[in-house]
mmCIF file of C-alpha atoms in Angstrom:
data_model
loop_
_atom_site.group_PDB
_atom_site.id
_atom_site.type_symbol
_atom_site.label_atom_id
_atom_site.label_comp_id
_atom_site.label_asym_id
_atom_site.label_seq_id
_atom_site.Cartn_x
_atom_site.Cartn_y
_atom_site.Cartn_z
ATOM 1 C CA UNK A 1 -1.411 1.043 1.999
ATOM 2 C CA UNK A 2 -1.744 2.560 5.991
ATOM 3 C CA UNK A 3 -3.941 3.973 8.166
ATOM 4 C CA UNK A 4 -3.473 6.085 11.147
ATOM 5 C CA UNK A 5 -5.714 5.401 13.527
ATOM 6 C CA UNK A 6 -6.588 6.689 17.681
ATOM 7 C CA UNK A 7 -6.049 4.402 19.853
ATOM 8 C CA UNK A 8 -7.691 5.480 23.397
ATOM 9 C CA UNK A 9 -8.228 2.371 25.059
ATOM 10 C CA UNK A 10 -4.211 2.121 25.405
ATOM 11 C CA UNK A 11 -3.590 4.528 28.388
ATOM 12 C CA UNK A 12 -6.656 3.347 30.119
ATOM 13 C CA UNK A 13 -5.537 -0.261 30.074
ATOM 14 C CA UNK A 14 -2.051 0.351 30.999
ATOM 15 C CA UNK A 15 -3.354 2.268 33.989
ATOM 16 C CA UNK A 16 -5.457 -1.032 35.371
ATOM 17 C CA UNK A 17 -2.176 -3.254 34.605
ATOM 18 C CA UNK A 18 0.167 -0.819 36.995
ATOM 19 C CA UNK A 19 -3.092 -0.752 39.569
ATOM 20 C CA UNK A 20 -2.925 -4.805 39.898
ATOM 21 C CA UNK A 21 0.952 -4.391 39.953
ATOM 22 C CA UNK A 22 0.324 -2.293 42.844
ATOM 23 C CA UNK A 23 -1.875 -4.476 44.330
ATOM 24 C CA UNK A 24 0.649 -7.479 44.038
ATOM 25 C CA UNK A 25 3.369 -5.568 45.931
ATOM 26 C CA UNK A 26 1.125 -4.721 48.880
ATOM 27 C CA UNK A 27 0.012 -8.459 49.147
ATOM 28 C CA UNK A 28 3.730 -9.281 48.936
ATOM 29 C CA UNK A 29 4.850 -6.948 51.898
ATOM 30 C CA UNK A 30 1.710 -7.510 54.248
ATOM 31 C CA UNK A 31 2.896 -11.413 54.024
ATOM 32 C CA UNK A 32 6.234 -10.488 55.107
ATOM 33 C CA UNK A 33 5.383 -8.302 57.902
ATOM 34 C CA UNK A 34 3.731 -10.929 59.280
ATOM 35 C CA UNK A 35 6.482 -13.304 59.188
ATOM 36 C CA UNK A 36 8.724 -10.554 60.694
ATOM 37 C CA UNK A 37 8.320 -11.571 63.930
ATOM 38 C CA UNK A 38 9.236 -15.545 63.322
ATOM 39 C CA UNK A 39 11.798 -14.213 61.449
ATOM 40 C CA UNK A 40 12.565 -14.821 57.520
ATOM 41 C CA UNK A 41 12.011 -17.846 55.787
ATOM 42 C CA UNK A 42 13.565 -19.041 52.927
ATOM 43 C CA UNK A 43 10.036 -19.462 51.804
ATOM 44 C CA UNK A 44 9.011 -16.455 52.314
ATOM 45 C CA UNK A 45 12.508 -14.897 50.954
ATOM 46 C CA UNK A 46 11.421 -16.702 47.864
ATOM 47 C CA UNK A 47 8.127 -15.405 47.566
ATOM 48 C CA UNK A 48 9.427 -11.905 47.811
ATOM 49 C CA UNK A 49 12.056 -12.370 45.566
ATOM 50 C CA UNK A 50 9.308 -13.539 42.846
ATOM 51 C CA UNK A 51 6.917 -11.258 43.532
ATOM 52 C CA UNK A 52 9.502 -7.937 43.314
ATOM 53 C CA UNK A 53 10.106 -9.885 39.843
ATOM 54 C CA UNK A 54 6.484 -10.325 39.023
ATOM 55 C CA UNK A 55 5.598 -6.387 39.905
ATOM 56 C CA UNK A 56 8.853 -5.212 37.704
ATOM 57 C CA UNK A 57 8.137 -7.056 35.071
ATOM 58 C CA UNK A 58 4.244 -5.983 35.010
ATOM 59 C CA UNK A 59 5.546 -2.463 35.166
ATOM 60 C CA UNK A 60 8.073 -3.116 32.327
ATOM 61 C CA UNK A 61 5.094 -4.365 30.329
ATOM 62 C CA UNK A 62 2.575 -1.911 31.101
ATOM 63 C CA UNK A 63 4.571 1.535 31.918
ATOM 64 C CA UNK A 64 7.607 1.405 29.922
ATOM 65 C CA UNK A 65 6.712 2.606 26.398
ATOM 66 C CA UNK A 66 7.473 0.881 23.268
ATOM 67 C CA UNK A 67 9.635 1.268 20.873
ATOM 68 C CA UNK A 68 8.009 -0.821 18.094
ATOM 69 C CA UNK A 69 4.804 -0.266 15.851
ATOM 70 C CA UNK A 70 1.656 -2.107 15.818
ATOM 71 C CA UNK A 71 -0.220 -3.026 12.181
ATOM 72 C CA UNK A 72 -3.849 -4.425 11.865
ATOM 73 C CA UNK A 73 -6.244 -4.507 9.912
ATOM 74 C CA UNK A 74 -7.207 -0.571 8.835
ATOM 75 C CA UNK A 75 -10.674 0.506 7.891
ATOM 76 C CA UNK A 76 -11.718 -0.030 4.134
ATOM 77 C CA UNK A 77 -13.781 2.485 1.457
ATOM 78 C CA UNK A 78 -15.945 1.931 -1.098
ATOM 79 C CA UNK A 79 -14.798 3.571 -4.254
ATOM 80 C CA UNK A 80 -18.150 3.658 -5.423
ATOM 81 C CA UNK A 81 -19.773 5.097 -2.390
ATOM 82 C CA UNK A 82 -21.403 8.618 -1.419
ATOM 83 C CA UNK A 83 -20.775 9.842 1.997
ATOM 84 C CA UNK A 84 -23.407 12.115 3.521
ATOM 85 C CA UNK A 85 -24.486 13.140 -0.231
ATOM 86 C CA UNK A 86 -20.944 13.115 -1.676
ATOM 87 C CA UNK A 87 -19.048 10.557 -3.894
ATOM 88 C CA UNK A 88 -16.031 9.706 -1.837
ATOM 89 C CA UNK A 89 -14.912 9.157 -6.056
ATOM 90 C CA UNK A 90 -16.025 12.013 -8.343
ATOM 91 C CA UNK A 91 -15.737 12.867 -11.633
ATOM 92 C CA UNK A 92 -15.758 15.553 -14.085
ATOM 93 C CA UNK A 93 -15.492 15.961 -17.875
ATOM 94 C CA UNK A 94 -17.526 12.777 -18.751
ATOM 95 C CA UNK A 95 -20.840 10.955 -18.112
ATOM 96 C CA UNK A 96 -20.901 8.396 -15.694
ATOM 97 C CA UNK A 97 -23.195 5.827 -14.775
ATOM 98 C CA UNK A 98 -24.706 4.590 -11.212
ATOM 99 C CA UNK A 99 -23.332 1.610 -9.777
ATOM 100 C CA UNK A 100 -24.599 -0.924 -7.777
ATOM 101 C CA UNK A 101 -21.761 -2.990 -6.072
ATOM 102 C CA UNK A 102 -18.996 -2.157 -4.051
ATOM 103 C CA UNK A 103 -15.165 -1.930 -4.783
ATOM 104 C CA UNK A 104 -13.796 -1.550 -1.516
ATOM 105 C CA UNK A 105 -9.706 -0.282 -1.264
ATOM 106 C CA UNK A 106 -8.044 -1.758 1.800
ATOM 107 C CA UNK A 107 -5.812 -0.399 4.474
ATOM 108 C CA UNK A 108 -3.594 -1.332 7.308
ATOM 109 C CA UNK A 109 -3.562 0.863 10.224
ATOM 110 C CA UNK A 110 -0.245 1.227 12.025
ATOM 111 C CA UNK A 111 0.414 3.081 15.270
ATOM 112 C CA UNK A 112 3.197 3.621 17.166
ATOM 113 C CA UNK A 113 3.994 4.192 21.006
ATOM 114 C CA UNK A 114 5.175 8.206 19.796
ATOM 115 C CA UNK A 115 1.807 9.423 19.192
ATOM 116 C CA UNK A 116 -0.340 6.912 20.329
ATOM 117 C CA UNK A 117 0.405 5.648 24.169
ATOM 118 C CA UNK A 118 0.864 1.535 24.417
ATOM 119 C CA UNK A 119 3.340 -0.591 25.735
ATOM 120 C CA UNK A 120 5.049 -3.884 25.649
ATOM 121 C CA UNK A 121 2.621 -5.344 26.593
ATOM 122 C CA UNK A 122 0.244 -4.362 23.723
ATOM 123 C CA UNK A 123 3.083 -5.234 21.712
ATOM 124 C CA UNK A 124 3.120 -9.287 23.032
ATOM 125 C CA UNK A 125 -0.398 -8.846 22.740
ATOM 126 C CA UNK A 126 -0.304 -8.378 18.816
ATOM 127 C CA UNK A 127 2.187 -10.554 18.292
ATOM 128 C CA UNK A 128 0.572 -13.449 19.689
ATOM 129 C CA UNK A 129 -2.866 -12.138 18.600
ATOM 130 C CA UNK A 130 -2.250 -13.645 14.947
ATOM 131 C CA UNK A 131 -4.222 -10.677 13.765
ATOM 132 C CA UNK A 132 -1.881 -7.940 13.824
ATOM 133 C CA UNK A 133 1.828 -7.173 13.467
ATOM 134 C CA UNK A 134 4.718 -5.784 15.050
ATOM 135 C CA UNK A 135 7.870 -4.413 14.111
ATOM 136 C CA UNK A 136 10.649 -1.854 15.566
ATOM 137 C CA UNK A 137 8.919 1.827 15.317
ATOM 138 C CA UNK A 138 12.327 2.832 12.734
ATOM 139 C CA UNK A 139 11.418 0.605 10.415
ATOM 140 C CA UNK A 140 8.327 2.068 9.577
ATOM 141 C CA UNK A 141 8.631 5.952 10.557
ATOM 142 C CA UNK A 142 11.635 6.143 10.290
ATOM 143 C CA UNK A 143 14.577 6.619 13.277
ATOM 144 C CA UNK A 144 14.693 10.598 13.321
ATOM 145 C CA UNK A 145 11.547 13.000 13.721
ATOM 146 C CA UNK A 146 13.333 13.760 10.314
ATOM 147 C CA UNK A 147 13.332 10.486 8.737
ATOM 148 C CA UNK A 148 9.462 10.101 9.767
ATOM 149 C CA UNK A 149 8.438 13.507 8.594
ATOM 150 C CA UNK A 150 10.161 12.262 4.438
ATOM 151 C CA UNK A 151 8.045 8.583 5.495
ATOM 152 C CA UNK A 152 5.089 10.487 5.730
ATOM 153 C CA UNK A 153 5.562 13.032 2.829
ATOM 154 C CA UNK A 154 6.267 9.933 0.688
ATOM 155 C CA UNK A 155 2.963 8.248 1.772
ATOM 156 C CA UNK A 156 1.608 11.581 0.717
ATOM 157 C CA UNK A 157 2.998 11.819 -2.868
ATOM 158 C CA UNK A 158 2.336 8.044 -3.474
ATOM 159 C CA UNK A 159 -1.179 8.286 -2.641
ATOM 160 C CA UNK A 160 -1.672 11.549 -4.968
ATOM 161 C CA UNK A 161 0.328 9.943 -7.905
ATOM 162 C CA UNK A 162 -1.625 6.477 -7.367
ATOM 163 C CA UNK A 163 -4.765 8.620 -8.258
ATOM 164 C CA UNK A 164 -3.355 9.900 -11.503
ATOM 165 C CA UNK A 165 -1.785 6.470 -12.661
ATOM 166 C CA UNK A 166 -5.247 4.729 -11.474
ATOM 167 C CA UNK A 167 -6.715 7.415 -13.969
ATOM 168 C CA UNK A 168 -4.638 6.919 -17.120
ATOM 169 C CA UNK A 169 -4.649 3.076 -16.664
ATOM 170 C CA UNK A 170 -8.508 2.860 -16.547
ATOM 171 C CA UNK A 171 -8.818 5.413 -19.598
ATOM 172 C CA UNK A 172 -6.672 3.622 -21.372
ATOM 173 C CA UNK A 173 -8.084 0.105 -20.915
ATOM 174 C CA UNK A 174 -11.608 1.388 -21.996
ATOM 175 C CA UNK A 175 -9.710 2.621 -25.302
ATOM 176 C CA UNK A 176 -9.000 6.132 -25.006
ATOM 177 C CA UNK A 177 -5.076 6.650 -25.260
ATOM 178 C CA UNK A 178 -4.086 9.899 -22.825
ATOM 179 C CA UNK A 179 -1.390 12.261 -24.502
ATOM 180 C CA UNK A 180 1.562 12.920 -22.586
ATOM 181 C CA UNK A 181 5.392 14.706 -22.657
ATOM 182 C CA UNK A 182 7.471 12.009 -21.185
ATOM 183 C CA UNK A 183 10.224 13.912 -19.547
ATOM 184 C CA UNK A 184 13.788 12.264 -18.140
ATOM 185 C CA UNK A 185 14.110 12.047 -14.490
ATOM 186 C CA UNK A 186 16.590 9.930 -13.614
ATOM 187 C CA UNK A 187 19.191 7.615 -14.768
ATOM 188 C CA UNK A 188 19.398 3.741 -13.600
ATOM 189 C CA UNK A 189 23.214 2.782 -12.906
ATOM 190 C CA UNK A 190 25.166 1.616 -15.751
ATOM 191 C CA UNK A 191 22.565 2.668 -18.184
ATOM 192 C CA UNK A 192 23.693 3.042 -21.825
ATOM 193 C CA UNK A 193 22.160 6.386 -22.055
ATOM 194 C CA UNK A 194 24.278 8.368 -19.473
ATOM 195 C CA UNK A 195 25.829 11.189 -20.927
ATOM 196 C CA UNK A 196 23.779 10.699 -24.081
ATOM 197 C CA UNK A 197 20.124 11.703 -22.686
ATOM 198 C CA UNK A 198 19.980 13.689 -19.829
ATOM 199 C CA UNK A 199 17.542 15.071 -17.009
ATOM 200 C CA UNK A 200 14.998 17.318 -18.613
ATOM 201 C CA UNK A 201 15.175 15.989 -22.008
ATOM 202 C CA UNK A 202 11.734 15.349 -23.363
ATOM 203 C CA UNK A 203 11.536 12.211 -25.472
ATOM 204 C CA UNK A 204 9.750 13.027 -28.846
ATOM 205 C CA UNK A 205 10.228 9.749 -30.864
ATOM 206 C CA UNK A 206 11.477 6.440 -30.510
ATOM 207 C CA UNK A 207 12.612 4.624 -33.812
ATOM 208 C CA UNK A 208 11.264 7.224 -36.188
ATOM 209 C CA UNK A 209 8.051 6.820 -34.450
ATOM 210 C CA UNK A 210 6.078 10.068 -32.264
ATOM 211 C CA UNK A 211 5.486 9.264 -28.524
ATOM 212 C CA UNK A 212 2.000 10.461 -28.064
ATOM 213 C CA UNK A 213 1.938 9.221 -24.795
ATOM 214 C CA UNK A 214 3.621 6.539 -22.348
ATOM 215 C CA UNK A 215 2.028 3.397 -23.646
ATOM 216 C CA UNK A 216 3.609 4.287 -27.102
ATOM 217 C CA UNK A 217 7.059 4.490 -25.612
ATOM 218 C CA UNK A 218 6.109 1.183 -23.433
ATOM 219 C CA UNK A 219 5.221 -0.626 -26.521
ATOM 220 C CA UNK A 220 8.321 0.376 -29.075
ATOM 221 C CA UNK A 221 10.469 -0.426 -26.148
ATOM 222 C CA UNK A 222 8.984 -3.860 -26.086
ATOM 223 C CA UNK A 223 9.499 -4.587 -29.885
ATOM 224 C CA UNK A 224 13.138 -5.080 -29.108
ATOM 225 C CA UNK A 225 15.930 -7.440 -26.907
ATOM 226 C CA UNK A 226 18.129 -6.277 -24.417
ATOM 227 C CA UNK A 227 21.638 -5.221 -26.350
ATOM 228 C CA UNK A 228 19.689 -3.618 -29.716
ATOM 229 C CA UNK A 229 20.464 -0.048 -30.416
ATOM 230 C CA UNK A 230 17.603 2.326 -30.758
ATOM 231 C CA UNK A 231 17.301 6.075 -32.220
ATOM 232 C CA UNK A 232 15.675 8.681 -30.035
ATOM 233 C CA UNK A 233 14.473 12.191 -30.950
ATOM 234 C CA UNK A 234 14.814 14.462 -27.945
ATOM 235 C CA UNK A 235 13.384 17.983 -27.015
ATOM 236 C CA UNK A 236 16.529 19.377 -25.340
ATOM 237 C CA UNK A 237 15.584 22.760 -24.083
ATOM 238 C CA UNK A 238 13.252 23.558 -27.652
ATOM 239 C CA UNK A 239 15.990 22.123 -30.045
ATOM 240 C CA UNK A 240 15.384 19.130 -31.520
ATOM 241 C CA UNK A 241 17.953 16.391 -31.299
ATOM 242 C CA UNK A 242 18.772 12.778 -32.452
ATOM 243 C CA UNK A 243 20.537 10.497 -30.401
ATOM 244 C CA UNK A 244 21.173 6.856 -30.486
ATOM 245 C CA UNK A 245 22.320 4.104 -27.135
ATOM 246 C CA UNK A 246 21.696 0.506 -26.339
ATOM 247 C CA UNK A 247 19.293 -0.852 -24.284
ATOM 248 C CA UNK A 248 19.612 -2.526 -21.070
ATOM 249 C CA UNK A 249 18.598 -6.262 -19.702
ATOM 250 C CA UNK A 250 16.182 -5.506 -16.247
ATOM 251 C CA UNK A 251 17.523 -8.918 -14.900
ATOM 252 C CA UNK A 252 14.398 -10.780 -16.293
ATOM 253 C CA UNK A 253 15.644 -10.846 -20.105
ATOM 254 C CA UNK A 254 12.786 -7.689 -20.969
ATOM 255 C CA UNK A 255 14.523 -4.503 -22.699
ATOM 256 C CA UNK A 256 14.652 -1.215 -20.672
ATOM 257 C CA UNK A 257 16.003 2.088 -21.187
ATOM 258 C CA UNK A 258 17.530 2.591 -18.407
ATOM 259 C CA UNK A 259 15.697 5.371 -17.457
ATOM 260 C CA UNK A 260 12.915 7.017 -14.861
ATOM 261 C CA UNK A 261 10.516 8.878 -17.296
ATOM 262 C CA UNK A 262 8.241 11.306 -15.475
ATOM 263 C CA UNK A 263 5.245 11.459 -17.921
ATOM 264 C CA UNK A 264 3.183 14.606 -17.874
ATOM 265 C CA UNK A 265 -0.092 13.434 -18.554
ATOM 266 C CA UNK A 266 -2.944 15.739 -20.363
ATOM 267 C CA UNK A 267 -5.716 14.237 -18.845
ATOM 268 C CA UNK A 268 -9.489 14.541 -20.360
ATOM 269 C CA UNK A 269 -11.191 13.726 -17.229
ATOM 270 C CA UNK A 270 -10.623 15.069 -13.570
ATOM 271 C CA UNK A 271 -10.957 12.333 -11.088
ATOM 272 C CA UNK A 272 -11.123 14.044 -7.257
ATOM 273 C CA UNK A 273 -11.087 11.903 -4.130
ATOM 274 C CA UNK A 274 -12.611 12.820 -1.073
ATOM 275 C CA UNK A 275 -10.319 10.127 1.505
ATOM 276 C CA UNK A 276 -7.631 12.217 3.261
ATOM 277 C CA UNK A 277 -6.920 9.672 6.214
ATOM 278 C CA UNK A 278 -5.252 7.118 3.715
ATOM 279 C CA UNK A 279 -1.454 7.156 2.246
ATOM 280 C CA UNK A 280 0.745 5.143 0.053
ATOM 281 C CA UNK A 281 0.363 3.802 -3.503
ATOM 282 C CA UNK A 282 -1.340 0.721 -2.929
ATOM 283 C CA UNK A 283 -4.805 1.613 -3.732
ATOM 284 C CA UNK A 284 -4.167 2.008 -7.481
ATOM 285 C CA UNK A 285 -6.007 -0.976 -8.378
ATOM 286 C CA UNK A 286 -9.176 -0.142 -6.892
ATOM 287 C CA UNK A 287 -9.070 3.295 -8.043
ATOM 288 C CA UNK A 288 -8.583 2.377 -11.524
ATOM 289 C CA UNK A 289 -11.735 -0.374 -11.303
ATOM 290 C CA UNK A 290 -13.707 2.177 -9.366
ATOM 291 C CA UNK A 291 -13.143 4.857 -12.047
ATOM 292 C CA UNK A 292 -14.080 2.077 -15.214
ATOM 293 C CA UNK A 293 -17.380 0.746 -13.400
ATOM 294 C CA UNK A 294 -18.339 4.980 -13.169
ATOM 295 C CA UNK A 295 -17.307 5.548 -16.905
ATOM 296 C CA UNK A 296 -19.454 2.608 -18.382
ATOM 297 C CA UNK A 297 -23.424 1.532 -18.253
ATOM 298 C CA UNK A 298 -22.853 -1.704 -17.636
ATOM 299 C CA UNK A 299 -23.291 -3.002 -14.039
ATOM 300 C CA UNK A 300 -20.398 -4.511 -13.183
ATOM 301 C CA UNK A 301 -21.130 -6.318 -10.244
ATOM 302 C CA UNK A 302 -24.856 -6.742 -9.756
ATOM 303 C CA UNK A 303 -24.608 -5.875 -6.139
ATOM 304 C CA UNK A 304 -21.476 -8.246 -5.546
ATOM 305 C CA UNK A 305 -18.865 -6.522 -3.113
ATOM 306 C CA UNK A 306 -15.599 -6.675 -3.998
ATOM 307 C CA UNK A 307 -12.157 -5.695 -2.614
ATOM 308 C CA UNK A 308 -8.624 -5.787 -3.496
ATOM 309 C CA UNK A 309 -5.599 -4.161 -3.723
ATOM 310 C CA UNK A 310 -2.257 -3.788 -5.907
ATOM 311 C CA UNK A 311 -0.043 -0.852 -7.028
ATOM 312 C CA UNK A 312 -0.839 0.123 -10.458
ATOM 313 C CA UNK A 313 1.353 1.809 -13.111
ATOM 314 C CA UNK A 314 0.322 3.514 -16.421
ATOM 315 C CA UNK A 315 0.637 0.396 -18.390
ATOM 316 C CA UNK A 316 -1.761 -1.146 -16.326
ATOM 317 C CA UNK A 317 0.156 -3.582 -14.737
ATOM 318 C CA UNK A 318 -0.865 -4.369 -11.049
ATOM 319 C CA UNK A 319 2.326 -4.231 -8.577
ATOM 320 C CA UNK A 320 2.640 -5.953 -5.211
ATOM 321 C CA UNK A 321 1.570 -4.399 -1.535
ATOM 322 C CA UNK A 322 2.256 -5.108 2.042
ATOM 323 C CA UNK A 323 0.484 -6.316 4.775
ATOM 324 C CA UNK A 324 -2.287 -8.383 2.786
ATOM 325 C CA UNK A 325 -3.253 -10.666 5.162
ATOM 326 C CA UNK A 326 -4.337 -8.089 7.253
ATOM 327 C CA UNK A 327 -5.926 -6.171 4.154
ATOM 328 C CA UNK A 328 -7.608 -9.578 3.054
ATOM 329 C CA UNK A 329 -8.843 -9.573 7.640
ATOM 330 C CA UNK A 330 -10.185 -5.888 7.179
ATOM 331 C CA UNK A 331 -12.123 -6.727 3.744
ATOM 332 C CA UNK A 332 -13.568 -10.173 5.307
ATOM 333 C CA UNK A 333 -14.401 -7.806 8.545
ATOM 334 C CA UNK A 334 -16.296 -5.503 6.338
ATOM 335 C CA UNK A 335 -18.524 -7.668 4.273
ATOM 336 C CA UNK A 336 -16.455 -8.193 1.322
ATOM 337 C CA UNK A 337 -17.611 -11.844 -0.765
ATOM 338 C CA UNK A 338 -14.591 -11.146 -2.968
ATOM 339 C CA UNK A 339 -10.797 -9.585 -3.370
ATOM 340 C CA UNK A 340 -8.536 -9.341 -5.992
ATOM 341 C CA UNK A 341 -5.029 -10.022 -5.425
ATOM 342 C CA UNK A 342 -1.852 -9.084 -6.798
ATOM 343 C CA UNK A 343 -0.532 -12.298 -8.257
ATOM 344 C CA UNK A 344 2.767 -11.497 -7.355
ATOM 345 C CA UNK A 345 1.670 -11.552 -3.305
ATOM 346 C CA UNK A 346 0.243 -14.916 -4.083
ATOM 347 C CA UNK A 347 2.741 -16.792 -1.596
ATOM 348 C CA UNK A 348 1.297 -14.318 1.463
ATOM 349 C CA UNK A 349 -1.787 -14.727 0.310
ATOM 350 C CA UNK A 350 -2.200 -19.056 0.608
ATOM 351 C CA UNK A 351 -2.927 -19.776 4.219
ATOM 352 C CA UNK A 352 -4.227 -16.542 5.283
ATOM 353 C CA UNK A 353 -7.455 -16.618 3.697
ATOM 354 C CA UNK A 354 -10.388 -15.157 5.733
ATOM 355 C CA UNK A 355 -12.987 -17.581 5.433
ATOM 356 C CA UNK A 356 -16.500 -16.690 3.436
ATOM 357 C CA UNK A 357 -13.500 -14.663 1.071
ATOM 358 C CA UNK A 358 -12.932 -15.868 -1.688
ATOM 359 C CA UNK A 359 -9.734 -14.384 -3.755
ATOM 360 C CA UNK A 360 -8.667 -13.660 -7.328
ATOM 361 C CA UNK A 361 -4.872 -13.376 -8.533
ATOM 362 C CA UNK A 362 -4.514 -10.601 -11.110
ATOM 363 C CA UNK A 363 -1.357 -9.391 -12.921
ATOM 364 C CA UNK A 364 -3.283 -6.398 -15.297
ATOM 365 C CA UNK A 365 -6.315 -3.884 -15.089
ATOM 366 C CA UNK A 366 -7.943 -5.843 -17.880
ATOM 367 C CA UNK A 367 -7.555 -8.755 -15.416
ATOM 368 C CA UNK A 368 -9.209 -7.375 -12.401
ATOM 369 C CA UNK A 369 -12.086 -5.497 -15.001
ATOM 370 C CA UNK A 370 -12.634 -9.066 -16.008
ATOM 371 C CA UNK A 371 -12.930 -10.806 -12.667
ATOM 372 C CA UNK A 372 -15.451 -8.032 -11.611
ATOM 373 C CA UNK A 373 -17.200 -8.575 -15.003
ATOM 374 C CA UNK A 374 -17.062 -12.810 -14.154
ATOM 375 C CA UNK A 375 -18.416 -12.039 -10.767
ATOM 376 C CA UNK A 376 -21.248 -9.962 -11.466
ATOM 377 C CA UNK A 377 -22.157 -12.415 -14.136
ATOM 378 C CA UNK A 378 -21.756 -14.900 -11.605
ATOM 379 C CA UNK A 379 -19.673 -17.042 -13.980
ATOM 380 C CA UNK A 380 -16.378 -17.511 -11.488
ATOM 381 C CA UNK A 381 -15.256 -20.973 -11.928
ATOM 382 C CA UNK A 382 -12.574 -20.044 -14.272
ATOM 383 C CA UNK A 383 -10.714 -17.247 -12.186
ATOM 384 C CA UNK A 384 -7.266 -18.235 -11.299
ATOM 385 C CA UNK A 385 -6.834 -18.143 -7.926
ATOM 386 C CA UNK A 386 -3.224 -17.931 -5.839
ATOM 387 C CA UNK A 387 -3.440 -21.535 -5.125
ATOM 388 C CA UNK A 388 -3.463 -22.664 -9.049
ATOM 389 C CA UNK A 389 -1.098 -19.305 -9.368
ATOM 390 C CA UNK A 390 1.445 -21.080 -6.938
ATOM 391 C CA UNK A 391 1.290 -24.758 -7.832
#
């Protein structure tokens, strides 16, 4: 998840260093004038050339805009907190219970010279600091204005989608099945479903078992092996049809239909998030945990501050994210004692954990919820660490 802050200090830094470069150049010229009467010497020539090169380098570092983006630890947001009397996460349609701890979603702040003036000097400082990253601007924002707008729009879509998925996974983890209509949205190349199913078909049943939600579909497919033939009932334009095709292998020995399904959920509650300066999908896990905490009367955290990150899908699986080292740094800065990390990010976690922060590796929403309960109870010895998982 990314956060886009302002960096007013960058401009003042550039002005100060430009003045320093001018001062260096004036001293070089003054020294050269004093030696004019005696004629140029090798020493004065070398000093002049060196001074010119130095001032040009300073000019490049402090005046010329940098074509790079700088990322650093961004702000964290407590999904259980209130801000000015309004909750950051508000639930309507079900009773909620007051929490005592913190569940902080974490962000990475990304800035570029096109919108927030900074120069190559700032890039070099970020590169050497160890607490930031630098990448070519186009790698983050795209090479053109059109690509930049597409990136921003996708980030907004991912942010909204992650909230819906978080709500579904939280409810189903608490035992409330969320009904959904399952629309075929796209096909994966090589899928046996191509030519059998069509975009905008609705999946009604699998092997004769009605599909009331996404979990039913996932469970039905998981009962098979790659290469098995499945019987699917579909709704195509109001007409019910019966088709069959062979399941594919996802590359890890697991069966898949070879299609992308866009579930249209009928949510029994409404969740509103009062954060509009963040984008991307990586807050999904912490949204799910926040919803679960608010919907349950138990005091899971007992006043402890826990931060974390990770995408979440509607089946409750936690996925990897980018910038986890920076997110851990932001969590430690803002007072979190514990951090929940996707197990698939553990290689990036090891060796980058800030002092005072304990990290738990999680694969599912159930893992994460069990972890915050254990943390609140002070029973943390058995919680999985990234070192144990990687080992």
